[in-house]
Coordinates of C-alpha atoms in Angstrom, one line a residue:
M16 CA 0.0 0.0 0.0
R17 CA 1.4 3.4 -1.0
A18 CA -0.1 6.6 0.4
K19 CA 0.2 9.9 -1.5
P20 CA 1.7 12.7 0.6
P21 CA -0.9 15.4 0.9
I22 CA 1.6 18.3 0.7
L23 CA 4.3 18.8 -1.9
H24 CA 7.6 20.6 -1.5
A25 CA 8.8 22.5 -4.6
S26 CA 11.6 24.8 -5.6
P27 CA 10.7 28.5 -5.9
L28 CA 10.6 28.4 -9.7
F29 CA 7.9 25.7 -9.8
V30 CA 5.7 27.0 -6.9
A31 CA 3.3 28.9 -9.1
L32 CA 2.9 25.9 -11.5
L33 CA 2.2 23.5 -8.7
L34 CA -0.3 25.7 -7.1
A35 CA -2.1 26.4 -10.4
A36 CA -2.3 22.7 -11.0
G37 CA -4.1 22.2 -7.7
C38 CA -1.1 21.1 -5.5
A39 CA -0.7 22.4 -2.0
V40 CA 2.8 23.8 -1.6
D41 CA 4.7 24.0 1.7
T42 CA 6.5 27.3 1.1
S43 CA 8.3 27.1 4.4
A44 CA 10.8 24.8 2.7
L45 CA 11.8 27.6 0.3
P46 CA 14.8 29.8 1.1
G47 CA 13.7 32.8 3.0
Q48 CA 10.0 31.7 3.1
D49 CA 10.2 30.2 6.6
G50 CA 10.8 33.5 8.2
S51 CA 14.3 32.5 9.4
A52 CA 16.8 35.3 9.3
G53 CA 19.4 35.1 6.6
S54 CA 17.5 32.4 4.6
C55 CA 17.7 34.3 1.3
L56 CA 20.6 36.7 1.9
D57 CA 23.2 34.3 0.4
D58 CA 21.2 33.4 -2.7
P59 CA 20.1 36.2 -5.0
N60 CA 17.6 33.9 -6.7
A61 CA 16.1 32.4 -3.5
C62 CA 13.0 34.7 -3.6
D63 CA 12.2 34.1 -7.3
D64 CA 8.6 32.7 -7.2
G65 CA 8.6 32.1 -11.0
V66 CA 5.8 34.7 -11.5
D67 CA 6.9 37.5 -13.9
C68 CA 4.5 40.2 -12.5
T69 CA 5.6 39.9 -8.8
R70 CA 8.4 42.0 -7.4
D71 CA 10.6 39.6 -5.4
S72 CA 12.8 40.9 -2.6
C73 CA 14.8 39.7 0.3
S74 CA 14.5 41.8 3.5
A75 CA 17.5 42.7 5.7
A76 CA 16.2 40.0 8.0
G77 CA 16.5 37.4 5.2
V78 CA 12.7 37.0 4.6
C79 CA 11.3 36.8 1.1
T80 CA 8.4 39.0 -0.1
N81 CA 6.6 38.6 -3.4
T82 CA 4.3 41.6 -4.2
T83 CA 2.0 41.6 -7.2
D84 CA 2.3 44.6 -9.6
D85 CA -0.3 45.1 -12.3
T86 CA 2.0 47.6 -14.1
L87 CA 4.3 44.7 -15.1
C88 CA 1.5 43.2 -17.1
G89 CA 0.3 44.5 -20.5
G90 CA -2.9 46.4 -21.3
S91 CA -5.8 45.6 -19.0
E92 CA -4.2 42.5 -17.6
V93 CA -4.0 42.0 -13.9
C94 CA -1.3 40.2 -11.9
D95 CA -2.3 37.0 -10.1
E96 CA 0.1 35.9 -7.4
L97 CA 0.1 32.3 -8.7
A98 CA -0.8 32.4 -12.4
G99 CA 1.0 35.6 -13.4
C100 CA -0.6 38.1 -15.9
L101 CA -4.3 37.3 -16.7
A102 CA -7.0 39.1 -18.6
E103 CA -9.1 41.1 -16.1
T104 CA -12.0 38.8 -16.6
S105 CA -10.0 35.5 -16.7
C106 CA -10.1 32.7 -14.2
V107 CA -7.9 33.6 -11.2
A108 CA -5.9 30.6 -10.0
A109 CA -6.1 31.5 -6.3
D110 CA -9.9 32.0 -6.4
C111 CA -10.5 28.9 -8.6
R112 CA -8.4 26.7 -6.4
D113 CA -10.6 27.4 -3.5
A114 CA -13.9 27.8 -5.4
A115 CA -13.8 24.3 -6.9
E116 CA -12.1 22.6 -4.0
N117 CA -13.5 19.3 -2.8
P118 CA -11.0 18.1 -0.2
L119 CA -12.7 14.8 0.6
G120 CA -13.2 14.1 -3.1
C121 CA -9.5 14.8 -3.8
Q122 CA -10.4 17.8 -6.1
L123 CA -8.9 21.2 -6.5
G124 CA -10.0 24.0 -8.8
V125 CA -7.8 24.5 -11.9
C126 CA -8.2 27.3 -14.4
Q127 CA -8.8 26.0 -18.0
A128 CA -7.5 27.5 -21.2
D129 CA -10.9 28.9 -21.9
G130 CA -11.0 30.7 -18.6
T131 CA -13.4 28.3 -16.9
C132 CA -12.8 26.9 -13.4
I133 CA -13.0 23.1 -13.2
G134 CA -12.4 20.8 -10.2
E135 CA -9.7 18.2 -11.2
S136 CA -8.6 15.1 -9.3
T137 CA -5.4 15.3 -7.5
C138 CA -4.9 11.5 -7.7
E139 CA -2.3 10.1 -10.0
A140 CA -2.8 7.2 -12.3
G141 CA -3.5 4.0 -10.4
E142 CA -4.5 5.8 -7.3
T143 CA -8.0 6.0 -5.7
C144 CA -9.5 8.8 -3.6
C145 CA -10.2 7.3 -0.3
G146 CA -12.9 9.8 0.8
D147 CA -10.7 11.7 3.3
G148 CA -8.7 13.7 0.8
N149 CA -5.9 11.2 0.5
C150 CA -5.0 9.5 -2.8
M151 CA -3.7 5.9 -2.4
D152 CA -2.4 3.1 -4.6
C153 CA -4.0 0.0 -3.0
D154 CA -2.9 -2.6 -5.6
D155 CA -1.2 -5.3 -3.6
N156 CA -0.6 -7.4 -6.7
N157 CA -2.6 -10.3 -5.1
P158 CA -5.1 -11.8 -7.5
C159 CA -7.0 -13.2 -4.6
T160 CA -8.0 -9.8 -3.1
E161 CA -10.3 -7.1 -4.3
D162 CA -8.4 -3.8 -3.7
S163 CA -10.2 -0.6 -2.5
C164 CA -9.9 2.1 0.1
D165 CA -11.9 4.1 2.6
S166 CA -11.1 6.8 5.1
S167 CA -9.2 4.4 7.2
G168 CA -6.9 3.4 4.3
C169 CA -6.6 0.5 1.8
V170 CA -9.0 -2.4 2.1
H171 CA -8.2 -5.9 0.5
L172 CA -11.2 -8.2 0.5
P173 CA -10.5 -11.9 -0.1
L174 CA -11.9 -13.4 -3.3
D175 CA -12.5 -17.0 -2.0
G176 CA -13.2 -19.6 -4.8
T177 CA -11.9 -17.4 -7.5
D178 CA -9.6 -19.0 -10.0
C179 CA -6.0 -17.9 -9.8
S180 CA -2.6 -18.8 -10.9
D181 CA 0.6 -19.1 -9.1
G182 CA 2.6 -19.5 -12.3
M183 CA 3.4 -23.2 -11.7
F184 CA 1.9 -25.6 -14.4
C185 CA 2.4 -28.7 -12.4
N186 CA 0.3 -27.3 -9.5
G187 CA -2.8 -27.7 -11.5
S188 CA -5.6 -25.1 -11.4
E189 CA -5.2 -22.9 -8.4
T190 CA -8.1 -21.4 -6.4
C191 CA -8.2 -18.5 -4.1
S192 CA -8.8 -19.3 -0.5
A193 CA -8.6 -16.8 2.4
G194 CA -6.9 -14.3 0.1
T195 CA -4.2 -16.8 -1.0
C196 CA -3.8 -18.6 -4.3
M197 CA -3.9 -22.3 -3.3
P198 CA -2.4 -25.1 -5.5
S199 CA -4.4 -28.1 -6.8
T200 CA -3.2 -31.6 -7.8
D201 CA -0.8 -32.7 -10.5
P202 CA -2.7 -32.0 -13.8
C203 CA -1.1 -34.9 -15.6
L204 CA -3.1 -38.1 -15.7
G205 CA -2.2 -41.8 -16.1
D206 CA 1.4 -42.5 -16.9
T207 CA 2.2 -39.0 -18.1
V208 CA 4.8 -37.0 -16.4
C209 CA 4.4 -33.2 -15.7
D210 CA 7.2 -31.2 -17.3
E211 CA 7.4 -27.7 -15.6
G212 CA 9.8 -26.4 -18.1
S213 CA 7.5 -26.9 -21.1
D214 CA 4.3 -26.7 -19.1
R215 CA 3.2 -30.0 -20.7
C216 CA 2.3 -33.6 -19.7
V217 CA 4.8 -36.0 -21.4
G218 CA 4.2 -39.6 -22.3
C219 CA 0.6 -39.6 -23.2
T220 CA -0.9 -42.2 -25.5
G221 CA -4.2 -40.4 -26.0
D222 CA -6.2 -37.3 -25.0
S223 CA -7.5 -39.1 -22.0
D224 CA -4.0 -39.1 -20.6
C225 CA -4.0 -35.3 -20.7
P226 CA -5.3 -32.8 -18.1
G227 CA -8.9 -31.7 -18.3
T228 CA -10.0 -28.3 -19.4
T229 CA -8.6 -25.4 -17.2
T230 CA -9.6 -21.8 -16.9
T231 CA -8.0 -18.6 -15.6
G232 CA -9.8 -16.2 -13.3
W233 CA -12.2 -13.8 -14.8
S234 CA -10.7 -10.5 -15.8
T235 CA -11.7 -7.1 -14.4
C236 CA -15.0 -6.0 -15.7
R237 CA -14.4 -3.7 -18.6
F238 CA -16.8 -1.0 -19.8
E239 CA -17.0 0.4 -23.3
G240 CA -18.4 3.8 -24.3
D241 CA -19.1 5.9 -21.2
A242 CA -16.7 4.0 -19.0
T243 CA -17.7 6.0 -15.9
C244 CA -21.5 5.5 -16.0
D245 CA -21.9 2.2 -17.9
E246 CA -23.4 -0.4 -15.6
T247 CA -23.0 -3.4 -18.0
G248 CA -19.6 -4.5 -19.0
R249 CA -17.6 -7.5 -20.2
Q250 CA -15.0 -9.7 -18.5
N251 CA -13.0 -12.5 -20.0
R252 CA -11.0 -15.6 -19.0
T253 CA -8.7 -18.0 -20.8
V254 CA -10.0 -21.7 -21.3
T255 CA -7.2 -24.2 -21.9
T256 CA -7.8 -27.7 -23.4
Y257 CA -5.2 -30.4 -23.9
A258 CA -4.7 -32.9 -26.7
C259 CA -2.1 -35.7 -26.9
M260 CA 0.2 -35.0 -29.8
G261 CA 3.5 -36.9 -30.1
E262 CA 3.3 -38.2 -26.6
E263 CA 2.9 -34.7 -25.3
C264 CA -0.3 -33.0 -24.0
V265 CA -0.4 -29.9 -26.1
P266 CA -2.5 -27.0 -24.7
T267 CA -4.9 -24.9 -26.8
D268 CA -6.1 -21.6 -25.4
S269 CA -9.4 -20.0 -26.2
N270 CA -11.1 -16.8 -24.9
E271 CA -14.4 -16.9 -23.0
G272 CA -16.4 -13.8 -22.2
R273 CA -19.5 -12.9 -20.2
N274 CA -21.4 -9.8 -19.1
C275 CA -20.8 -8.2 -15.7
N276 CA -22.7 -5.5 -13.9
R277 CA -22.2 -2.7 -11.4
E278 CA -24.1 0.2 -9.8
T279 CA -23.0 3.7 -11.0
T280 CA -26.0 5.9 -10.0
G281 CA -24.7 8.9 -8.2
A282 CA -21.1 8.3 -9.1
S283 CA -19.1 11.4 -10.3
C284 CA -18.6 11.3 -14.0
G285 CA -16.9 14.6 -14.6
S286 CA -15.1 17.4 -12.8
D287 CA -17.3 20.0 -11.1
M288 CA -17.4 23.3 -12.9
V289 CA -17.7 26.5 -10.9
T290 CA -18.2 30.0 -12.3
G291 CA -16.7 33.1 -10.7
Y292 CA -18.6 34.9 -8.1
T293 CA -20.9 37.7 -9.2
A294 CA -20.4 41.2 -7.9
C295 CA -21.4 41.7 -4.3
N296 CA -25.0 42.8 -3.9
Y297 CA -25.7 45.3 -1.1
G298 CA -29.3 46.0 -2.0
G299 CA -28.5 49.4 -3.3
N300 CA -27.3 50.5 0.1
T301 CA -24.0 52.4 -0.2
C302 CA -23.4 52.1 3.5
A303 CA -24.2 48.4 4.0
N304 CA -21.4 46.5 5.6
S305 CA -22.8 43.1 4.6
G306 CA -23.9 41.7 1.3
S307 CA -24.0 38.5 -0.7
R308 CA -22.6 37.2 -4.0
T309 CA -23.5 34.0 -6.0
R310 CA -21.9 31.6 -8.3
Q311 CA -23.1 28.6 -10.3
R312 CA -21.7 25.1 -9.6
T313 CA -22.3 22.4 -12.1
I314 CA -21.8 18.8 -11.0
Y315 CA -21.8 15.6 -13.2
R316 CA -23.3 12.4 -11.8
C317 CA -24.2 9.1 -13.3
S318 CA -27.9 8.3 -13.8
G319 CA -28.6 4.9 -15.3
D320 CA -26.0 4.4 -18.0
S321 CA -25.4 8.0 -18.8
C322 CA -23.7 11.1 -17.3
G323 CA -26.0 13.9 -16.3
S324 CA -25.4 17.3 -15.0
S325 CA -27.1 19.6 -12.5
T326 CA -26.5 23.2 -11.7
S327 CA -27.0 24.9 -8.3
T328 CA -26.5 28.4 -7.1
E329 CA -24.1 28.9 -4.2
T330 CA -24.4 32.1 -2.0
D331 CA -21.5 33.6 -0.1
T332 CA -21.6 36.4 2.4
A333 CA -18.2 36.2 4.0
G334 CA -16.5 37.5 0.8
C335 CA -18.8 40.6 0.8
A336 CA -18.1 41.8 4.3
R337 CA -16.7 45.3 4.2
N338 CA -16.2 48.4 6.3
T339 CA -18.0 51.5 4.8
N340 CA -17.3 53.9 7.6
G341 CA -16.2 57.2 6.2
T342 CA -17.5 56.4 2.7
S343 CA -19.4 59.3 1.0
C344 CA -23.1 58.5 0.7
G345 CA -24.6 61.8 -0.5
P346 CA -23.8 65.3 -1.7
T347 CA -21.9 67.7 0.6
T348 CA -23.7 70.9 1.5
T349 CA -21.4 73.9 1.6
G350 CA -21.9 76.4 4.4
T351 CA -21.6 80.2 4.3
W352 CA -18.2 81.8 5.2
G353 CA -18.2 83.5 8.5
E354 CA -16.6 86.9 9.4
C355 CA -13.0 87.4 8.4
M356 CA -11.1 87.5 11.7
D357 CA -7.9 86.4 13.6
F358 CA -5.9 89.4 12.5
S359 CA -2.6 89.9 14.2
G360 CA -3.1 93.7 14.6
T361 CA -5.2 96.7 13.6
C362 CA -3.4 97.1 10.2
D363 CA -3.1 93.4 9.4
E364 CA -4.9 92.7 6.2
S365 CA -4.6 88.8 6.2
G366 CA -7.0 86.8 8.3
T367 CA -8.9 83.5 8.4
R368 CA -12.5 82.6 8.2
S369 CA -14.4 79.4 8.7
R370 CA -17.6 77.7 7.5
T371 CA -19.3 74.4 8.3
D372 CA -19.8 72.0 5.4
T373 CA -22.2 69.1 6.0
E374 CA -21.2 65.9 4.4
Q375 CA -23.1 62.6 4.1
V376 CA -20.9 59.7 5.2
C377 CA -21.5 56.1 6.2
M378 CA -21.3 55.3 9.9
T379 CA -22.1 51.9 11.4
G380 CA -23.9 50.8 8.3
S381 CA -26.2 53.9 7.7
C382 CA -25.8 57.2 6.0
Q383 CA -25.4 60.0 8.5
S384 CA -24.7 63.8 8.4
R385 CA -21.4 65.0 9.7
G386 CA -20.4 68.6 10.1
N387 CA -16.9 69.5 9.0
T388 CA -15.4 72.9 9.8
V389 CA -13.4 74.3 6.9
T390 CA -11.0 77.1 7.5
G391 CA -9.8 79.4 4.7
A392 CA -7.7 82.6 4.2
C393 CA -9.4 86.0 3.8
A394 CA -8.3 89.6 3.3
R395 CA -9.4 93.1 4.1
S396 CA -8.3 96.7 3.4
T397 CA -7.2 98.7 6.4
D398 CA -5.9 101.8 4.5
G399 CA -6.9 104.9 6.4
T400 CA -7.9 103.1 9.6
S401 CA -6.7 104.8 12.8
C402 CA -4.1 102.7 14.5
G403 CA -3.0 104.9 17.4
S404 CA -3.7 108.1 19.4
D405 CA -2.5 111.4 18.0
T406 CA 0.6 112.9 19.7
V407 CA 0.9 116.7 20.0
V408 CA 4.2 118.4 20.5
M409 CA 4.1 122.1 21.6
G410 CA 7.0 124.3 20.3
T411 CA 8.8 127.1 22.2
C412 CA 6.8 130.3 22.7
T413 CA 8.8 133.1 20.9
A414 CA 8.2 136.8 20.8
A415 CA 5.7 137.9 18.2
T416 CA 7.2 141.4 18.0
A417 CA 10.6 143.1 18.5
D418 CA 9.2 144.8 21.6
P419 CA 11.1 143.3 24.6
C420 CA 8.3 144.3 26.9
S421 CA 5.5 142.6 25.0
Q422 CA 4.2 139.3 26.3
A423 CA 2.6 138.4 23.0
G424 CA 4.2 135.4 21.3
T425 CA 3.7 132.6 18.8
M426 CA 4.6 128.9 18.8
T427 CA 4.4 125.9 16.4
I428 CA 2.2 122.9 17.3
T429 CA 3.2 119.6 15.6
T430 CA 0.4 116.9 15.6
T431 CA 1.4 113.3 14.6
S432 CA -1.6 111.2 13.4
Y433 CA -1.4 107.3 12.9
A434 CA -3.2 105.5 10.2
C435 CA -2.9 102.1 8.3
A436 CA -1.3 102.1 4.9
S437 CA -0.7 98.8 3.0
G438 CA -0.9 96.8 6.2
T439 CA 1.5 99.0 8.2
C440 CA 0.8 101.6 10.9
T441 CA 2.3 104.8 9.6
G442 CA 2.6 108.2 11.3
S443 CA 2.1 111.6 9.4
D444 CA 2.8 115.1 10.8
S445 CA 0.8 118.3 10.5
M446 CA 1.9 121.7 11.9
E447 CA 0.0 124.8 12.9
T448 CA 1.0 128.2 14.4
A449 CA -0.7 129.4 17.6
S450 CA -0.6 132.5 19.8
C451 CA 1.0 132.2 23.2
T452 CA 1.8 134.4 26.1
L453 CA 5.4 135.0 27.2
D454 CA 6.5 135.0 30.8
P455 CA 6.1 138.4 32.5
T456 CA 8.7 141.0 31.2
L457 CA 8.9 143.2 34.4
G458 CA 12.5 144.4 34.9
N459 CA 13.6 143.2 31.4
A460 CA 16.0 145.6 29.7
C461 CA 14.5 147.7 26.9
G462 CA 15.6 150.5 24.7
T463 CA 19.1 151.1 23.3
L464 CA 22.2 151.7 25.4
P465 CA 23.3 154.0 26.7
C466 CA 19.7 155.3 27.0
A467 CA 18.2 151.9 27.9
G468 CA 15.3 151.4 30.3
T469 CA 13.5 148.6 32.0
C470 CA 10.1 147.1 31.3
N471 CA 7.3 148.1 33.7
A472 CA 4.2 146.2 34.8
A473 CA 2.2 147.9 32.1
G474 CA 4.4 146.2 29.5
S475 CA 6.0 149.4 28.3
C476 CA 9.6 150.6 28.6
D477 CA 10.4 152.9 31.5
Y478 CA 13.4 155.1 30.7
G479 CA 13.5 157.0 34.0
S480 CA 16.7 155.4 35.1
S481 CA 18.6 156.7 32.1
N482 CA 17.1 160.1 31.5
G483 CA 19.8 162.8 31.8
D484 CA 22.6 160.3 31.4
Q485 CA 25.5 161.3 29.2
C486 CA 25.0 159.4 26.0
D487 CA 28.2 160.5 24.2
M488 CA 31.2 159.1 26.0
D489 CA 33.7 161.3 24.1
D490 CA 31.9 164.6 24.7
P491 CA 29.7 164.9 27.8
C492 CA 28.0 168.0 26.4
A493 CA 27.3 166.5 23.0
G494 CA 24.1 164.7 24.2
V495 CA 22.1 163.3 27.2
C496 CA 19.5 160.6 27.3
D497 CA 15.9 161.6 27.2
E498 CA 13.2 158.9 27.2
G499 CA 15.5 156.4 25.6
T500 CA 16.8 158.9 23.0
C501 CA 20.2 160.6 23.0
D502 CA 19.7 164.3 22.4
V503 CA 22.4 165.7 20.2
E504 CA 23.4 168.6 22.6
A505 CA 23.1 168.9 26.3
A506 CA 21.3 171.9 27.7
N507 CA 23.5 174.8 28.9
G508 CA 24.5 174.5 32.5
F509 CA 24.3 170.7 32.2
T510 CA 27.0 169.3 34.6
C511 CA 29.7 167.7 32.7
D512 CA 33.0 166.0 33.4
D513 CA 36.0 166.2 31.2
G514 CA 37.2 162.9 32.5
I515 CA 40.3 164.2 34.2
D516 CA 40.4 163.3 37.9
C517 CA 42.4 166.3 38.9
T518 CA 40.0 168.8 37.5
G519 CA 36.6 169.4 38.9
D520 CA 33.1 169.1 37.4
G521 CA 32.2 171.7 34.7
S522 CA 29.0 172.8 33.1
C523 CA 28.0 172.7 29.4
A524 CA 27.8 175.9 27.6
S525 CA 26.7 175.7 23.9
G526 CA 27.7 172.1 23.8
V527 CA 31.1 172.6 25.4
C528 CA 32.1 171.4 28.9
E529 CA 33.6 174.3 30.8
M530 CA 35.8 173.0 33.6
G531 CA 35.9 174.3 37.1
G532 CA 39.0 175.0 39.2
E533 CA 41.7 172.5 39.9
Q534 CA 40.9 169.7 42.2
C535 CA 44.4 169.0 43.6
S536 CA 44.6 169.6 47.3
N537 CA 47.7 169.6 49.3
M538 CA 45.7 169.3 52.3
A539 CA 43.9 166.4 50.8
G540 CA 47.2 164.6 50.3
D541 CA 47.0 164.7 46.5
C542 CA 50.6 165.8 46.4
G543 CA 51.8 163.3 48.9
S544 CA 53.1 163.8 52.4
P545 CA 54.1 166.2 53.8
G546 CA 52.8 167.9 50.7
C547 CA 54.1 171.0 48.8
N548 CA 56.2 173.8 50.3
N549 CA 53.5 176.3 50.6
G550 CA 56.0 179.1 50.3
S551 CA 57.3 178.2 46.9
E552 CA 55.1 175.4 45.6
R553 CA 51.5 174.6 45.0
C554 CA 49.6 171.4 44.5
D555 CA 48.3 171.3 40.9
C556 CA 47.7 169.1 37.9
V557 CA 51.0 167.9 36.6
T558 CA 49.4 165.9 33.7
T559 CA 45.9 166.1 32.3
D560 CA 45.7 162.8 30.5
V561 CA 42.2 161.4 30.1
P562 CA 40.7 159.8 31.9
T563 CA 43.1 160.4 34.8
G564 CA 45.2 163.3 35.7
V565 CA 48.1 163.3 38.2
C566 CA 48.4 165.9 40.9
G567 CA 51.9 167.2 41.8
C568 CA 53.9 170.1 43.3
V569 CA 54.5 172.8 40.8
P570 CA 56.3 176.1 41.3
R571 CA 54.1 179.0 42.3

């Protein structure tokens, strides 16, 4: 008994072919596929899965990845991880393998050249599906057993009473007993001798000395036409008769046939055919998280002597499960922009504004409204907008006239105003002239020297302090001050001084200062001590330099 291993181990280049043919592949035996670090680092071809449209790579940890890439296929083809590039509507190996799978019947789905998906047997020639997914070769080469299998393994039922042959002529016609081919007696009769080498009885004198007619066991029942469903077949056996010829019993073989029957009703007579699934049906509900899809399965079973087919619809829901949360399920209503705000300052012209858009999105299987705040930029013009308080600077109050006794004055007032211009706060100046009052002028000098006066409380110049003062320093009789004006000639009799200390005061006469007597006094000590000799000298001006004169003793 030989059991077929349920799992195959293949090299990377043949993995796709094995899978497409319906074989299960243990990819853990491939380099880098078992997840062990370094498995594919030393072999650049270790990750090649034999599929042209997958990108094969080996990670730093030594683990292979094979990612499908539709762009490596031509036109509208798509990449199948097992079969490579396929037309978008073609049978997909991975889907077909599962769709037409019948594990207990030893069937896997295999894509056909015409794009259909058919369940094909995984058993090899001479093997039988034992009903548990295992294919086994149960031929024990024993003609005395009927070989079959079930879920427990191979079964060999004894064929007691059935003709058999152990290959020995001289054992006579063998018969099965308890599963063993049992010998009979010597087939040679009378005085004949059995010759095993020639398979003949030697020494006969007539046919009566030869063995009787012998037969082989019936052959397996063979069915013509529809071999799967035919219930009436034929089986044959060989009939051997012996005739004495030249003292030897010479055998003559002939073929004998008979009808045989079996029950085939319900037996599989063809591979199941499965269509691809339809698109998932969600009942028109965009937000539905569950739906269903269908496919057609056609099976072939014997009925009477012919193979008949029946088609059924299979419904699947697991493949239509989805998560629609966040999926749009209706139009979005756009709200109105709010006020432009969030300016950094009075003159800032760039701000933000917001609005609330209402969108329809799927949530927990139903379409619900959800508000979404949208923020956008906005602008304004601030040109001319006041951005600060005015500042006023008062200038210095200056005399409005040349009169030193006047309190009337003027001053410049500078006003700075602040306004926005192109987003910036900018100041601009304006100036105006205003009247002002000077500090009191009482006591201030006024007029022109040497006839100047002082300002009085009435704001006019009072010249009383300079009236009568000499106003020509070179000639005291040339003029005197009169209400701030220098008269060109002093009045006659006006006391004058020639500026010489040793002469006395004089008086003006017609503009000339007439001096008085000498002013040197011996008694006053002008001529020193003890003074002049009064008998022969007198104290008088020795020099008359201006402004000082020198007293001294001069002869009388």
